[in-house]
mmCIF file of C-alpha atoms in Angstrom:
data_model
loop_
_atom_site.group_PDB
_atom_site.id
_atom_site.type_symbol
_atom_site.label_atom_id
_atom_site.label_comp_id
_atom_site.label_asym_id
_atom_site.label_seq_id
_atom_site.Cartn_x
_atom_site.Cartn_y
_atom_site.Cartn_z
ATOM 1 C CA MET A 1 8.057 -4.627 6.383
ATOM 2 C CA ARG A 2 7.222 -2.148 9.081
ATOM 3 C CA GLU A 3 4.079 -1.412 11.029
ATOM 4 C CA GLN A 4 3.048 2.222 10.907
ATOM 5 C CA LYS A 5 0.139 4.185 12.304
ATOM 6 C CA LEU A 6 -1.768 6.524 9.987
ATOM 7 C CA THR A 7 -4.104 9.236 11.190
ATOM 8 C CA THR A 8 -6.421 10.913 8.710
ATOM 9 C CA PRO A 9 -6.186 13.273 6.961
ATOM 10 C CA VAL A 10 -2.883 11.905 5.686
ATOM 11 C CA SER A 11 -0.111 14.198 4.410
ATOM 12 C CA LYS A 12 2.040 13.581 1.333
ATOM 13 C CA GLU A 13 5.093 13.516 3.617
ATOM 14 C CA ILE A 14 3.683 10.605 5.594
ATOM 15 C CA LEU A 15 2.751 8.770 2.386
ATOM 16 C CA ALA A 16 6.270 9.231 1.006
ATOM 17 C CA ASN A 17 7.609 7.288 3.997
ATOM 18 C CA LEU A 18 5.356 4.279 3.413
ATOM 19 C CA ALA A 19 6.861 1.342 1.542
ATOM 20 C CA CYS A 20 5.245 -1.471 -0.366
ATOM 21 C CA GLY A 21 4.516 -4.266 2.122
ATOM 22 C CA ASP A 22 4.281 -2.006 5.182
ATOM 23 C CA GLU A 23 1.467 -2.825 7.571
ATOM 24 C CA VAL A 24 -0.592 0.208 8.580
ATOM 25 C CA LEU A 25 -3.159 0.848 11.280
ATOM 26 C CA ILE A 26 -5.533 3.626 10.232
ATOM 27 C CA SER A 27 -7.290 5.869 12.736
ATOM 28 C CA GLY A 28 -9.592 8.787 12.008
ATOM 29 C CA ARG A 29 -12.202 9.227 9.299
ATOM 30 C CA ILE A 30 -12.295 7.233 6.076
ATOM 31 C CA TYR A 31 -14.976 7.335 3.388
ATOM 32 C CA THR A 32 -16.666 4.438 1.635
ATOM 33 C CA ALA A 33 -17.360 4.623 -2.093
ATOM 34 C CA ARG A 34 -17.912 1.994 -4.747
ATOM 35 C CA ASP A 35 -18.674 2.213 -8.470
ATOM 36 C CA ALA A 36 -21.994 4.056 -8.327
ATOM 37 C CA ALA A 37 -20.798 6.568 -5.725
ATOM 38 C CA HIS A 38 -17.653 7.254 -7.751
ATOM 39 C CA LYS A 39 -19.770 7.927 -10.848
ATOM 40 C CA ALA A 40 -21.930 10.345 -8.861
ATOM 41 C CA MET A 41 -18.904 12.120 -7.347
ATOM 42 C CA LEU A 42 -17.226 12.366 -10.755
ATOM 43 C CA LYS A 43 -20.361 14.058 -12.083
ATOM 44 C CA MET A 44 -20.357 16.451 -9.110
ATOM 45 C CA ALA A 45 -16.709 17.348 -9.752
ATOM 46 C CA GLN A 46 -17.348 17.892 -13.464
ATOM 47 C CA GLU A 47 -20.238 20.225 -12.603
ATOM 48 C CA GLY A 48 -18.100 22.187 -10.134
ATOM 49 C CA GLU A 49 -19.937 20.927 -7.052
ATOM 50 C CA LYS A 50 -18.252 20.060 -3.768
ATOM 51 C CA LEU A 51 -17.879 16.403 -2.863
ATOM 52 C CA PRO A 52 -19.787 15.066 0.170
ATOM 53 C CA PHE A 53 -16.507 15.184 2.149
ATOM 54 C CA ASP A 54 -13.274 17.160 2.025
ATOM 55 C CA PRO A 55 -11.056 15.034 -0.234
ATOM 56 C CA ARG A 56 -7.776 16.615 0.910
ATOM 57 C CA GLY A 57 -5.729 13.896 2.595
ATOM 58 C CA ALA A 58 -8.691 11.500 2.615
ATOM 59 C CA ILE A 59 -8.675 7.727 2.331
ATOM 60 C CA ILE A 60 -11.441 6.236 0.201
ATOM 61 C CA TYR A 61 -12.417 2.709 1.164
ATOM 62 C CA PHE A 62 -13.943 0.584 -1.579
ATOM 63 C CA ALA A 63 -16.640 -1.038 0.534
ATOM 64 C CA GLY A 64 -20.402 -1.372 0.717
ATOM 65 C CA PRO A 65 -21.164 -1.900 4.400
ATOM 66 C CA SER A 66 -24.073 -4.064 5.459
ATOM 67 C CA PRO A 67 -26.690 -2.631 7.839
ATOM 68 C CA ALA A 68 -25.700 -2.249 11.465
ATOM 69 C CA PRO A 69 -27.030 -4.868 13.849
ATOM 70 C CA PRO A 70 -28.499 -3.518 17.114
ATOM 71 C CA GLY A 71 -25.811 -2.022 19.334
ATOM 72 C CA PHE A 72 -23.179 -1.713 16.588
ATOM 73 C CA PRO A 73 -22.235 1.263 14.391
ATOM 74 C CA ILE A 74 -22.027 -0.846 11.229
ATOM 75 C CA GLY A 75 -22.434 -4.336 9.869
ATOM 76 C CA SER A 76 -19.834 -6.249 7.930
ATOM 77 C CA CYS A 77 -17.643 -3.906 5.872
ATOM 78 C CA GLY A 78 -15.064 -5.815 3.892
ATOM 79 C CA PRO A 79 -13.287 -4.445 0.819
ATOM 80 C CA THR A 80 -14.562 -4.826 -2.719
ATOM 81 C CA THR A 81 -12.539 -5.369 -5.885
ATOM 82 C CA SER A 82 -10.606 -2.172 -6.524
ATOM 83 C CA SER A 83 -10.057 -2.466 -10.269
ATOM 84 C CA ARG A 84 -13.666 -1.388 -10.868
ATOM 85 C CA MET A 85 -12.690 2.050 -9.544
ATOM 86 C CA ASP A 86 -9.671 2.405 -11.863
ATOM 87 C CA PRO A 87 -11.526 4.744 -14.292
ATOM 88 C CA PHE A 88 -12.201 7.219 -11.454
ATOM 89 C CA THR A 89 -8.823 7.114 -9.731
ATOM 90 C CA LYS A 90 -7.009 9.941 -11.510
ATOM 91 C CA THR A 91 -9.867 12.383 -10.939
ATOM 92 C CA MET A 92 -10.086 11.492 -7.257
ATOM 93 C CA PHE A 93 -6.363 12.117 -6.782
ATOM 94 C CA GLU A 94 -6.651 15.381 -8.720
ATOM 95 C CA LEU A 95 -9.277 16.375 -6.150
ATOM 96 C CA GLY A 96 -6.788 15.724 -3.344
ATOM 97 C CA ILE A 97 -7.335 12.267 -1.894
ATOM 98 C CA ALA A 98 -4.281 10.648 -0.296
ATOM 99 C CA ALA A 99 -5.021 6.944 -0.599
ATOM 100 C CA GLN A 100 -7.425 4.277 -1.742
ATOM 101 C CA LEU A 101 -8.210 1.130 0.229
ATOM 102 C CA GLY A 102 -9.643 -2.029 -1.288
ATOM 103 C CA LYS A 103 -8.546 -5.446 -2.496
ATOM 104 C CA GLY A 104 -6.805 -6.871 -5.523
ATOM 105 C CA PRO A 105 -4.362 -5.553 -8.131
ATOM 106 C CA ARG A 106 -4.663 -2.242 -10.004
ATOM 107 C CA GLY A 107 -3.981 -1.213 -13.587
ATOM 108 C CA LYS A 108 -0.864 0.504 -14.948
ATOM 109 C CA GLU A 109 -2.658 3.851 -15.213
ATOM 110 C CA VAL A 110 -3.514 3.743 -11.515
ATOM 111 C CA ILE A 111 0.080 2.983 -10.575
ATOM 112 C CA GLN A 112 1.239 5.960 -12.647
ATOM 113 C CA THR A 113 -1.400 8.160 -10.995
ATOM 114 C CA LEU A 114 -0.124 7.146 -7.551
ATOM 115 C CA VAL A 115 3.417 8.088 -8.568
ATOM 116 C CA ASP A 116 2.292 11.377 -10.150
ATOM 117 C CA PHE A 117 0.265 12.439 -7.102
ATOM 118 C CA GLY A 118 2.333 10.846 -4.320
ATOM 119 C CA GLY A 119 -0.575 8.623 -3.298
ATOM 120 C CA VAL A 120 -0.742 5.041 -2.074
ATOM 121 C CA TYR A 121 -3.006 2.055 -2.563
ATOM 122 C CA LEU A 122 -3.788 0.027 0.534
ATOM 123 C CA VAL A 123 -5.375 -3.405 0.741
ATOM 124 C CA ALA A 124 -7.533 -4.870 3.483
ATOM 125 C CA LEU A 125 -8.143 -8.534 4.077
ATOM 126 C CA GLY A 126 -10.947 -9.805 1.861
ATOM 127 C CA GLY A 127 -13.465 -12.076 3.558
ATOM 128 C CA ALA A 128 -12.893 -10.456 6.943
ATOM 129 C CA GLY A 129 -15.676 -7.859 6.835
ATOM 130 C CA ALA A 130 -17.020 -8.720 10.291
ATOM 131 C CA LEU A 131 -13.550 -8.483 11.823
ATOM 132 C CA LEU A 132 -12.863 -5.162 10.063
ATOM 133 C CA ALA A 133 -16.221 -3.819 11.295
ATOM 134 C CA GLU A 134 -14.898 -4.140 14.855
ATOM 135 C CA LYS A 135 -12.456 -1.334 14.022
ATOM 136 C CA VAL A 136 -15.305 1.029 13.067
ATOM 137 C CA LYS A 137 -16.324 3.174 16.035
ATOM 138 C CA LYS A 138 -18.929 5.361 14.272
ATOM 139 C CA ALA A 139 -20.623 5.346 10.875
ATOM 140 C CA ARG A 140 -22.582 8.151 9.245
ATOM 141 C CA LEU A 141 -24.367 8.247 5.896
ATOM 142 C CA LEU A 142 -22.995 11.232 3.959
ATOM 143 C CA ALA A 143 -24.446 11.066 0.449
ATOM 144 C CA PHE A 144 -26.461 9.136 -2.111
ATOM 145 C CA PRO A 145 -28.785 7.181 0.210
ATOM 146 C CA GLU A 146 -30.594 5.910 -2.879
ATOM 147 C CA LEU A 147 -27.517 3.770 -3.589
ATOM 148 C CA GLY A 148 -28.112 1.651 -0.490
ATOM 149 C CA PRO A 149 -24.870 -0.037 0.609
ATOM 150 C CA GLU A 150 -23.036 1.793 -2.198
ATOM 151 C CA ALA A 151 -23.819 5.179 -0.632
ATOM 152 C CA VAL A 152 -20.957 7.279 0.718
ATOM 153 C CA TYR A 153 -20.414 6.693 4.430
ATOM 154 C CA GLU A 154 -18.025 8.393 6.804
ATOM 155 C CA LEU A 155 -16.457 5.781 9.056
ATOM 156 C CA GLU A 156 -14.593 6.723 12.191
ATOM 157 C CA VAL A 157 -12.033 3.962 12.591
ATOM 158 C CA GLU A 158 -9.426 3.019 15.164
ATOM 159 C CA ASN A 159 -6.427 0.874 14.225
ATOM 160 C CA PHE A 160 -8.059 -0.346 11.009
ATOM 161 C CA PRO A 161 -5.517 -2.798 9.533
ATOM 162 C CA ALA A 162 -4.240 -2.571 5.963
ATOM 163 C CA ILE A 163 -1.137 -3.266 3.898
ATOM 164 C CA VAL A 164 0.584 -0.873 1.496
ATOM 165 C CA ALA A 165 0.089 -2.676 -1.812
ATOM 166 C CA ILE A 166 1.392 0.112 -4.069
ATOM 167 C CA ASP A 167 3.525 2.876 -2.611
ATOM 168 C CA SER A 168 4.044 6.430 -3.865
ATOM 169 C CA LYS A 169 7.096 5.322 -5.838
ATOM 170 C CA GLY A 170 5.121 2.708 -7.785
ATOM 171 C CA ASN A 171 6.428 -0.373 -5.983
ATOM 172 C CA ASN A 172 3.698 -2.987 -6.320
ATOM 173 C CA ILE A 173 3.142 -5.917 -3.955
ATOM 174 C CA PHE A 174 1.354 -7.772 -6.737
ATOM 175 C CA LYS A 175 4.490 -7.632 -8.916
ATOM 176 C CA ASN A 176 7.198 -8.066 -6.258
#
């Protein structure tokens, strides 16, 4: 295990050097999206519309942040179960994302997609949403405000901690 710093957008070359079990500290912009936002973005892509953010090299964080208390950019923002996003994963990587960030294991199709596209799956510590929120320096609503906490947010993060759960070669922390 190594500790590595990632700055978004992330290149395929950087991803290729990450190994299953590596600890990463993410800085830059990441984008939240859960089930409903993925469905909406999939529809946009199918209709030839641009996504609410540039997907090239992006990290999508499976989270639904709580409202920001006074003086803070965001409330608690822990990861949600990633397997619910499995049906959308291939399309998102086809659109150019670099990585997904959530919690829990992923299906075989997702692992194959990561290998095919040179992507990685990162996990954040579940139950630590308040601690993770401390790493968020700015938050901005980008799309789908009607979805409430499931809207797409752009989070500017600094040293946001995660672990490489599945690397670009298909090595899987849940199977090792």
